mmCIF file of C-alpha atoms and ligand atoms in Angstrom:
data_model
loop_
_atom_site.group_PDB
_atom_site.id
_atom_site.type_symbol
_atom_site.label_atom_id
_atom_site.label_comp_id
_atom_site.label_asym_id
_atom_site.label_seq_id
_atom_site.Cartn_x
_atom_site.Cartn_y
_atom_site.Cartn_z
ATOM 1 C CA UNK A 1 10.061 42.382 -98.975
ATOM 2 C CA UNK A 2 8.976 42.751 -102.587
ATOM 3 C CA UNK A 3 5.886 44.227 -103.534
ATOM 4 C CA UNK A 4 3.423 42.917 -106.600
ATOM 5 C CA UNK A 5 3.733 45.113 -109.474
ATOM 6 C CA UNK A 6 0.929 44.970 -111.863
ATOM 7 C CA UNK A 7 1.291 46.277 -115.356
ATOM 8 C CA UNK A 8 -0.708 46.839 -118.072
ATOM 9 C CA UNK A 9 0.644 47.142 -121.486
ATOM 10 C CA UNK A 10 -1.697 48.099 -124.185
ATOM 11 C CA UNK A 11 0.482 47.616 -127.219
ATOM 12 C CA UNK A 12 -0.544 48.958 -130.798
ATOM 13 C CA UNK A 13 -4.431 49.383 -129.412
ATOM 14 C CA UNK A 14 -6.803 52.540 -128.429
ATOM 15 C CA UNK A 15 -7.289 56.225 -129.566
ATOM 16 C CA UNK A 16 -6.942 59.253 -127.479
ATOM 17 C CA UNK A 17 -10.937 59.025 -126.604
ATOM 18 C CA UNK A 18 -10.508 55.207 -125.534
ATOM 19 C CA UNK A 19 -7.414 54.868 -123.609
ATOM 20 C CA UNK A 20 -8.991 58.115 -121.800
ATOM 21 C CA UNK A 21 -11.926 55.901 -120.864
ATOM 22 C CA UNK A 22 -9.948 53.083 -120.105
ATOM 23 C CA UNK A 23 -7.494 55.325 -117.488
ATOM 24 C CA UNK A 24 -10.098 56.662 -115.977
ATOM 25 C CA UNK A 25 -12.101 54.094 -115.181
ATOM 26 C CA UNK A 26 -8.673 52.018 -113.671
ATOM 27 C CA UNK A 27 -7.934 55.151 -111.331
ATOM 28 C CA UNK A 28 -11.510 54.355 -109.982
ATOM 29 C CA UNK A 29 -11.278 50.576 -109.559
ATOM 30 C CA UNK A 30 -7.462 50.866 -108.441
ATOM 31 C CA UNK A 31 -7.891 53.643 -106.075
ATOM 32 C CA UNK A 32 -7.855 51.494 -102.803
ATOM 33 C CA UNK A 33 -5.633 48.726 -104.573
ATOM 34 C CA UNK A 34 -2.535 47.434 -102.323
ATOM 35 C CA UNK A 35 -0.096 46.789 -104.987
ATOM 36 C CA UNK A 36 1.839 48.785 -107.409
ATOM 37 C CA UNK A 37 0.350 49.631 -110.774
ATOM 38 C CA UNK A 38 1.708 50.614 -114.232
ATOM 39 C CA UNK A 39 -0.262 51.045 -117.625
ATOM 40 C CA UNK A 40 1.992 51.866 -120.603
ATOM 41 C CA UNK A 41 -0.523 53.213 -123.857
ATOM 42 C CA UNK A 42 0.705 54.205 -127.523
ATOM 43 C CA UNK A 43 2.826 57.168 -127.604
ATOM 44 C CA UNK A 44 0.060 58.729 -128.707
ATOM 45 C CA UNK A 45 -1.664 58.615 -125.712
ATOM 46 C CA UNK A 46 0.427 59.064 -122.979
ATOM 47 C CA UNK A 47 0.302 62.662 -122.816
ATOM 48 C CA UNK A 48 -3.841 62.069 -122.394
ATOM 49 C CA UNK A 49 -2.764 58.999 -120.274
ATOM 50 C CA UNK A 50 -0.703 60.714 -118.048
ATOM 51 C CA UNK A 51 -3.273 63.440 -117.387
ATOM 52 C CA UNK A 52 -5.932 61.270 -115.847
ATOM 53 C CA UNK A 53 -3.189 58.903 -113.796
ATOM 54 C CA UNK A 54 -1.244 62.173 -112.639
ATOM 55 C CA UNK A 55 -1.237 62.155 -108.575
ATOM 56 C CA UNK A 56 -2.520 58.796 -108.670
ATOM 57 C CA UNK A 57 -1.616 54.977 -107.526
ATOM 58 C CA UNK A 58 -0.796 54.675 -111.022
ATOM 59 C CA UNK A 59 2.381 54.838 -113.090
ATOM 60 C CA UNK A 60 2.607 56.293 -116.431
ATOM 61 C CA UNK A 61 5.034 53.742 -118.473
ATOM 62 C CA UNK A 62 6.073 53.829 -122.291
ATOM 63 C CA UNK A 63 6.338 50.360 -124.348
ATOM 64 C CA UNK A 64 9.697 51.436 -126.072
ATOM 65 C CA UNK A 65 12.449 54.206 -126.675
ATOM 66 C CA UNK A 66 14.893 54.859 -128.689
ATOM 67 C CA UNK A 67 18.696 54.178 -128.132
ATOM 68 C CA UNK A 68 19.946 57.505 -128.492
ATOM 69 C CA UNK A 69 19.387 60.571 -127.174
ATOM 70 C CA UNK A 70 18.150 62.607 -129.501
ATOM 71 C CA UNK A 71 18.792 63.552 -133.262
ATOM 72 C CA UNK A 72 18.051 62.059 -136.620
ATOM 73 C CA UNK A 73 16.268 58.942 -136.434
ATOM 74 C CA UNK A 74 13.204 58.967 -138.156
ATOM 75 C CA UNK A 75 10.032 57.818 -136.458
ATOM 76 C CA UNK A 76 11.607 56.848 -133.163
ATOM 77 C CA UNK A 77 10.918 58.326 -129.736
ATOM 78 C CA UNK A 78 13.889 59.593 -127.245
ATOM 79 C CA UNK A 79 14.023 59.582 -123.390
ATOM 80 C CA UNK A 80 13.851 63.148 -123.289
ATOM 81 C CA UNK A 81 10.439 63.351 -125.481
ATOM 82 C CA UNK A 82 9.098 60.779 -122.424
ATOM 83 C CA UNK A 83 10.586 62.678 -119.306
ATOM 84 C CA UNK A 84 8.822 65.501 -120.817
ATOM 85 C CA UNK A 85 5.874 63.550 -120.585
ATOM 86 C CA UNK A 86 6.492 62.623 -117.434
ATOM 87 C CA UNK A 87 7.113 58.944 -118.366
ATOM 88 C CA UNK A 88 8.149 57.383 -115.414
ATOM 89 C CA UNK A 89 9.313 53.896 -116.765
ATOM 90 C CA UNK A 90 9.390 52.461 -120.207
ATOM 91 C CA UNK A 91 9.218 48.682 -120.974
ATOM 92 C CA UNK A 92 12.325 47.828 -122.993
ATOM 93 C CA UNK A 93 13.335 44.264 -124.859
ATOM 94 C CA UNK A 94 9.470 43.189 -125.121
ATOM 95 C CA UNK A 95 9.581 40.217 -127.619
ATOM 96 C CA UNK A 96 7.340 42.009 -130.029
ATOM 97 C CA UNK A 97 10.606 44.278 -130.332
ATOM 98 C CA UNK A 98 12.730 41.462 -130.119
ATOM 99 C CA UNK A 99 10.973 39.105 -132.786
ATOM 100 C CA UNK A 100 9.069 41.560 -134.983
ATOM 101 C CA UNK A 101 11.849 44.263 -135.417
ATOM 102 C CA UNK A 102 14.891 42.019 -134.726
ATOM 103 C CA UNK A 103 15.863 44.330 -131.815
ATOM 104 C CA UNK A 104 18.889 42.246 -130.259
ATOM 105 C CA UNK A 105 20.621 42.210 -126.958
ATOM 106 C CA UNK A 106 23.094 44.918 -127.720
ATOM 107 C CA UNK A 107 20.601 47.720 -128.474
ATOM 108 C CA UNK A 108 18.323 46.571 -125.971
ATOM 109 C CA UNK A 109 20.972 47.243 -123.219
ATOM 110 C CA UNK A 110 21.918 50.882 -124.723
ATOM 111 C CA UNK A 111 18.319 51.370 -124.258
ATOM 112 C CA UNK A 112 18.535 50.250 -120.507
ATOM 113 C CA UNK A 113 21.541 51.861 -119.940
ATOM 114 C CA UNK A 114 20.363 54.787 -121.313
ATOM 115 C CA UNK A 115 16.551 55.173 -119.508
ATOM 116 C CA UNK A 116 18.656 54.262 -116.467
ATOM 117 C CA UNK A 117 21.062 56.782 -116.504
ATOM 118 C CA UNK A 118 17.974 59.155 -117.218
ATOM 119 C CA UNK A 119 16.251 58.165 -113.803
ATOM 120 C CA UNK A 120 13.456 55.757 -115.416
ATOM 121 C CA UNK A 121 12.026 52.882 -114.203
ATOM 122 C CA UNK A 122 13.016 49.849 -116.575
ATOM 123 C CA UNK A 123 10.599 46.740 -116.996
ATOM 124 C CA UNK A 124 13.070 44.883 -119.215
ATOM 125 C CA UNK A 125 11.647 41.709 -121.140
ATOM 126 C CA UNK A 126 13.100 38.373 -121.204
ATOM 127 C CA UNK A 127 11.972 35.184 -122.837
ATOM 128 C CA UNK A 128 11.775 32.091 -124.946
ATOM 129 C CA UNK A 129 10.185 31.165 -128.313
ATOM 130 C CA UNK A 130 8.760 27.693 -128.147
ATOM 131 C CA UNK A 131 11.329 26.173 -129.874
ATOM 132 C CA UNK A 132 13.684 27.259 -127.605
ATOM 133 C CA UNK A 133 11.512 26.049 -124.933
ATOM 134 C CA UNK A 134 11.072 22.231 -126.684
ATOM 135 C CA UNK A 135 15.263 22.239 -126.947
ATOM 136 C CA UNK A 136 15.179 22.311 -123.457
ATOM 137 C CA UNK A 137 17.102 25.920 -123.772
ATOM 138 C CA UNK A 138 14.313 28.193 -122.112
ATOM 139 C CA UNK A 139 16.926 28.838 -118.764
ATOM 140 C CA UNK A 140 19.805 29.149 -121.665
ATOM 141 C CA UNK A 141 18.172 32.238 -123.124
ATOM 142 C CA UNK A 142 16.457 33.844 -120.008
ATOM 143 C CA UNK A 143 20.296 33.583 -118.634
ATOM 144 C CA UNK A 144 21.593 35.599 -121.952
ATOM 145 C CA UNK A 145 19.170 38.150 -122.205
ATOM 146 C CA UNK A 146 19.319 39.249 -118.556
ATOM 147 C CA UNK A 147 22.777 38.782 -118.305
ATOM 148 C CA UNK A 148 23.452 41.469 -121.894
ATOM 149 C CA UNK A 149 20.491 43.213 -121.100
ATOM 150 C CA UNK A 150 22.035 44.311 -118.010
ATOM 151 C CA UNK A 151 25.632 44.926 -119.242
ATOM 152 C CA UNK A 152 27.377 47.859 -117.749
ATOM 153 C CA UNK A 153 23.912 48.211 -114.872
ATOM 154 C CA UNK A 154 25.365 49.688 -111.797
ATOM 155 C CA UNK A 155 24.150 47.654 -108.727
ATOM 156 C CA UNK A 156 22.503 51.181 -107.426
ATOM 157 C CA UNK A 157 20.854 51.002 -110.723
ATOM 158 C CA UNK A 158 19.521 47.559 -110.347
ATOM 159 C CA UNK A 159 16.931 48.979 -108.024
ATOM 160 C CA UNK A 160 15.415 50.401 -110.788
ATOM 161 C CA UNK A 161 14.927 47.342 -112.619
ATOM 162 C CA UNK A 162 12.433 45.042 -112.549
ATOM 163 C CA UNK A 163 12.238 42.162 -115.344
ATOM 164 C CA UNK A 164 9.565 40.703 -116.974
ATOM 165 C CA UNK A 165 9.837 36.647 -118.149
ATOM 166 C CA UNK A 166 7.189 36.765 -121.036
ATOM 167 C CA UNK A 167 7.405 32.848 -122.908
ATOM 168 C CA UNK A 168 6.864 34.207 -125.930
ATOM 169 C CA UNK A 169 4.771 31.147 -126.905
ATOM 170 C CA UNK A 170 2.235 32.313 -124.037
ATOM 171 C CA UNK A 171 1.420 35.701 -125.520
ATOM 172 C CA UNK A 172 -1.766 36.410 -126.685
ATOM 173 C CA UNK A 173 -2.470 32.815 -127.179
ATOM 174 C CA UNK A 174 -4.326 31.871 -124.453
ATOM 175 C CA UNK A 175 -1.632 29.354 -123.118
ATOM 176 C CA UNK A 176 -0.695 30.489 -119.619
ATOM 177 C CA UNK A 177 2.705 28.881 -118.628
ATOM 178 C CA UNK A 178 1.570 26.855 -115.525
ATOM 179 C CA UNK A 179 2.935 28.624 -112.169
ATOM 180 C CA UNK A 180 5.469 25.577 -111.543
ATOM 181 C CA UNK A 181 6.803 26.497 -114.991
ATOM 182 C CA UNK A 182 6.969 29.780 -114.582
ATOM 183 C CA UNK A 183 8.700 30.294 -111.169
ATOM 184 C CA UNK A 184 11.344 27.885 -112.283
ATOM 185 C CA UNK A 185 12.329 30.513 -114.633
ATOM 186 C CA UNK A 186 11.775 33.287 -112.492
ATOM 187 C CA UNK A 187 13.721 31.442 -109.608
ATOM 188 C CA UNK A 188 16.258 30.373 -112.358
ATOM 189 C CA UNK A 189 16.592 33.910 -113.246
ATOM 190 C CA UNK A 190 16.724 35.378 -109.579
ATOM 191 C CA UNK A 191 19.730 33.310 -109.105
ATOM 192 C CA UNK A 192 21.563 35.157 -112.491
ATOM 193 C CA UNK A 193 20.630 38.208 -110.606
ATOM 194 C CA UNK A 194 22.849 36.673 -107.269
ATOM 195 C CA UNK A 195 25.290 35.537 -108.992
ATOM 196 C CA UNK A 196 25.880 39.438 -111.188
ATOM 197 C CA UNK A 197 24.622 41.586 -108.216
ATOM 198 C CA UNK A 198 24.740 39.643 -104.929
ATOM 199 C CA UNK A 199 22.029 38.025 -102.633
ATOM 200 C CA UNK A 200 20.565 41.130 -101.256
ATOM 201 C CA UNK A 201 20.149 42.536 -105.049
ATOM 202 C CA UNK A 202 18.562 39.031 -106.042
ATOM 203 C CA UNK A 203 16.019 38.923 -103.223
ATOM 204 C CA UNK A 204 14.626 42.455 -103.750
ATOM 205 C CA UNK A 205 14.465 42.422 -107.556
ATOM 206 C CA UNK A 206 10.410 42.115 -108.791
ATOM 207 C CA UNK A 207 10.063 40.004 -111.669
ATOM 208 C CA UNK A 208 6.657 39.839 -113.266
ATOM 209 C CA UNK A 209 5.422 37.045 -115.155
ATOM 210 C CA UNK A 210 3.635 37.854 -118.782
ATOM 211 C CA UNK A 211 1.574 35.503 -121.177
ATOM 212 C CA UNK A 212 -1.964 35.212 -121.612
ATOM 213 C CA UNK A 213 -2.321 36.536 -117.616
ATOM 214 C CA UNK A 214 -6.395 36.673 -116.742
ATOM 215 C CA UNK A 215 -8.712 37.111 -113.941
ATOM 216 C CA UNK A 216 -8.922 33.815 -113.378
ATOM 217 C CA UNK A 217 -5.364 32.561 -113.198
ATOM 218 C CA UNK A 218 -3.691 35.575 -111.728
ATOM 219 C CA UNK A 219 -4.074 34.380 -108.284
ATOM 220 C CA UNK A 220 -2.291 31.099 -108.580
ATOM 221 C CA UNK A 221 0.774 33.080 -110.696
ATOM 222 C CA UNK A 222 0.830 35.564 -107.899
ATOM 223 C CA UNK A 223 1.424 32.183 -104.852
ATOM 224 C CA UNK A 224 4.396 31.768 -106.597
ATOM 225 C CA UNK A 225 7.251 32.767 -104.387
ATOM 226 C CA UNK A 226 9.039 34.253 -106.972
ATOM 227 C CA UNK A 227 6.593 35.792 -109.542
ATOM 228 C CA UNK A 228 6.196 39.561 -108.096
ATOM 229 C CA UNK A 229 3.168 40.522 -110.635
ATOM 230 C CA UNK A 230 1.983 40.937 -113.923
ATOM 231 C CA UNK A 231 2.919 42.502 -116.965
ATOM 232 C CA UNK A 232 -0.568 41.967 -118.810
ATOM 233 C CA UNK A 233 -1.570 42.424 -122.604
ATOM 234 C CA UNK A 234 -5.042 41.758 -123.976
ATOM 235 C CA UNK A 235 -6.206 41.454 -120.586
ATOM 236 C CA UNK A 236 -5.121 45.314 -119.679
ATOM 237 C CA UNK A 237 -7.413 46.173 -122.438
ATOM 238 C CA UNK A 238 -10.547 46.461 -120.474
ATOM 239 C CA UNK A 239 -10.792 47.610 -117.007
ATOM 240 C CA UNK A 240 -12.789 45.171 -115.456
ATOM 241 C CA UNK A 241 -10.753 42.504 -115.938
ATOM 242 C CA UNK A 242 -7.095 44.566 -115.423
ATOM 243 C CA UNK A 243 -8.657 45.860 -112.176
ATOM 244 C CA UNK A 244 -9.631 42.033 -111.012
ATOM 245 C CA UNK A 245 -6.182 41.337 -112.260
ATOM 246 C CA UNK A 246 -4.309 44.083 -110.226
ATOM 247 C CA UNK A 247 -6.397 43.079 -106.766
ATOM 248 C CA UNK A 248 -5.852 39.815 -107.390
ATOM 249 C CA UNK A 249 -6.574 37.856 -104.036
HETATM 250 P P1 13P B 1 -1.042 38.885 -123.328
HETATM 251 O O1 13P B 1 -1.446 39.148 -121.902
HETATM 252 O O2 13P B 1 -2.034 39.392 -124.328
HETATM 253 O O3 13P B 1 -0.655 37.451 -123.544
HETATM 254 O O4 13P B 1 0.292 39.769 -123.577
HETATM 255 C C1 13P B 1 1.341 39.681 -122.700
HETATM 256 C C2 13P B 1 2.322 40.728 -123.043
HETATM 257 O O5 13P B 1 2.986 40.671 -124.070
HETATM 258 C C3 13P B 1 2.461 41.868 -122.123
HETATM 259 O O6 13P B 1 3.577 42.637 -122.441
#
């Protein structure tokens, strides 16, 4: 059956010095954890990151890449820059990309496609804003964004997918979408995956549920029977409470 996946994604936050604190301190309170564990840091630090998670429970993941291989983009980061770092998967479609930069459906899945056909792990993003949610269109655009995120995915591929439904109303606000609400989506979602990939493909995919995840509500997310773990922001920030996260129950 599916395992719980818990991820930490630190976003725009730490130096060098503090994300070295942070890892290290995780690879003490994780070391007897059950579950599988990710933290994704700035580019900056991953090659620090990866250093003190290397041989450990713990998965070195980047928050982005670029769409192409390699060659004159300016500022951007390729697969090949994060292999060599040993980058093992890289979150792609987070709605930070989405809403900030305008990053759409179609460059999301060259992204995929590409870190895919590279041998990465993808955590690919999916989600509504609240106004989609209040239209009564949250399923609508959960259903589009997995469905052209995952143009042109192989079924063989697939296992190397796991999504993440982040409301994008419930991110770093504080407003947790309740369980019920939550595995509706991710049951809604599982069912996309059945209907593109089969039922054997649907039942094994691990979909983690992100927005405003804590200690103290990660334990009724995880009952659901179809949230799989965690993709967790502010909350990844400070071991303590990532590490109560990631043993949840
Ligand atoms: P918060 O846990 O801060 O709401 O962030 C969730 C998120 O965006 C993880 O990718």
């Amino acid at each position: 059956m599916r395992n719980y996946y818990i991820a930490g994604n630190w976003k725009m936050h730490k130096t060098r010095a503090e994300a070295a604190e942070l890892a290290k301190a995780l690879v003490a309170e994780l070391k007897d954890g059950k579950h599988k564990y990710l933290v994704a840091p700035s580019f900056t630090s991953l090659e620090t990151v990866g250093a003190i998670v290397k041989g450990t429970n713990i998965r070195l993941g980047a928050q982005n890449m670029a769409a192409e291989e390699q060659g004159a983009h300016t500022g951007e980061v390729s697969v090949l820059q994060l292999k060599d770092l040993e980058v093992r998967t890289v979150i792609l479609g987070h709605s930070e990309r989405r809403h900030i930069y305008k990053e759409d459906d179609a460059l999301i899945n060259k992204k995929v496609q590409l870190a895919l056909r590279h041998g990465l792990e993808v955590i690919l993003c999916i989600g509504e804003l609240l106004e989609e949610r209040e239209a009564g269109r949250a399923e609508t655009v959960c259903e589009t964004q997995t469905v052209k995120g995952l143009e042109g995915v192989s079924a063989a591929d697939l296992s190397r997918v796991v999504l993440a439904y982040e409301p994008v109303w419930a991110i770093g606000t504080g407003k947790t979408a309740t369980p019920e609400d939550a595995d509706a989506i991710h049951a809604y979602v599982r069912k996309v995956i059945e209907r593109l990939y089969g039922a054997g493909a649907a039942s094994q995919i691990v979909i983690q549920y992100g927005g405003s995840v804590k200690p103290d509500n990660a334990a009724q997310l995880m009952a659901k029977e179809n949230i799989d773990g965690a993709l967790v922001g502010g909350a990844a920030l400070k071991a303590g409470t990532f590490a109560s996260i990631a043993k949840f129950g």
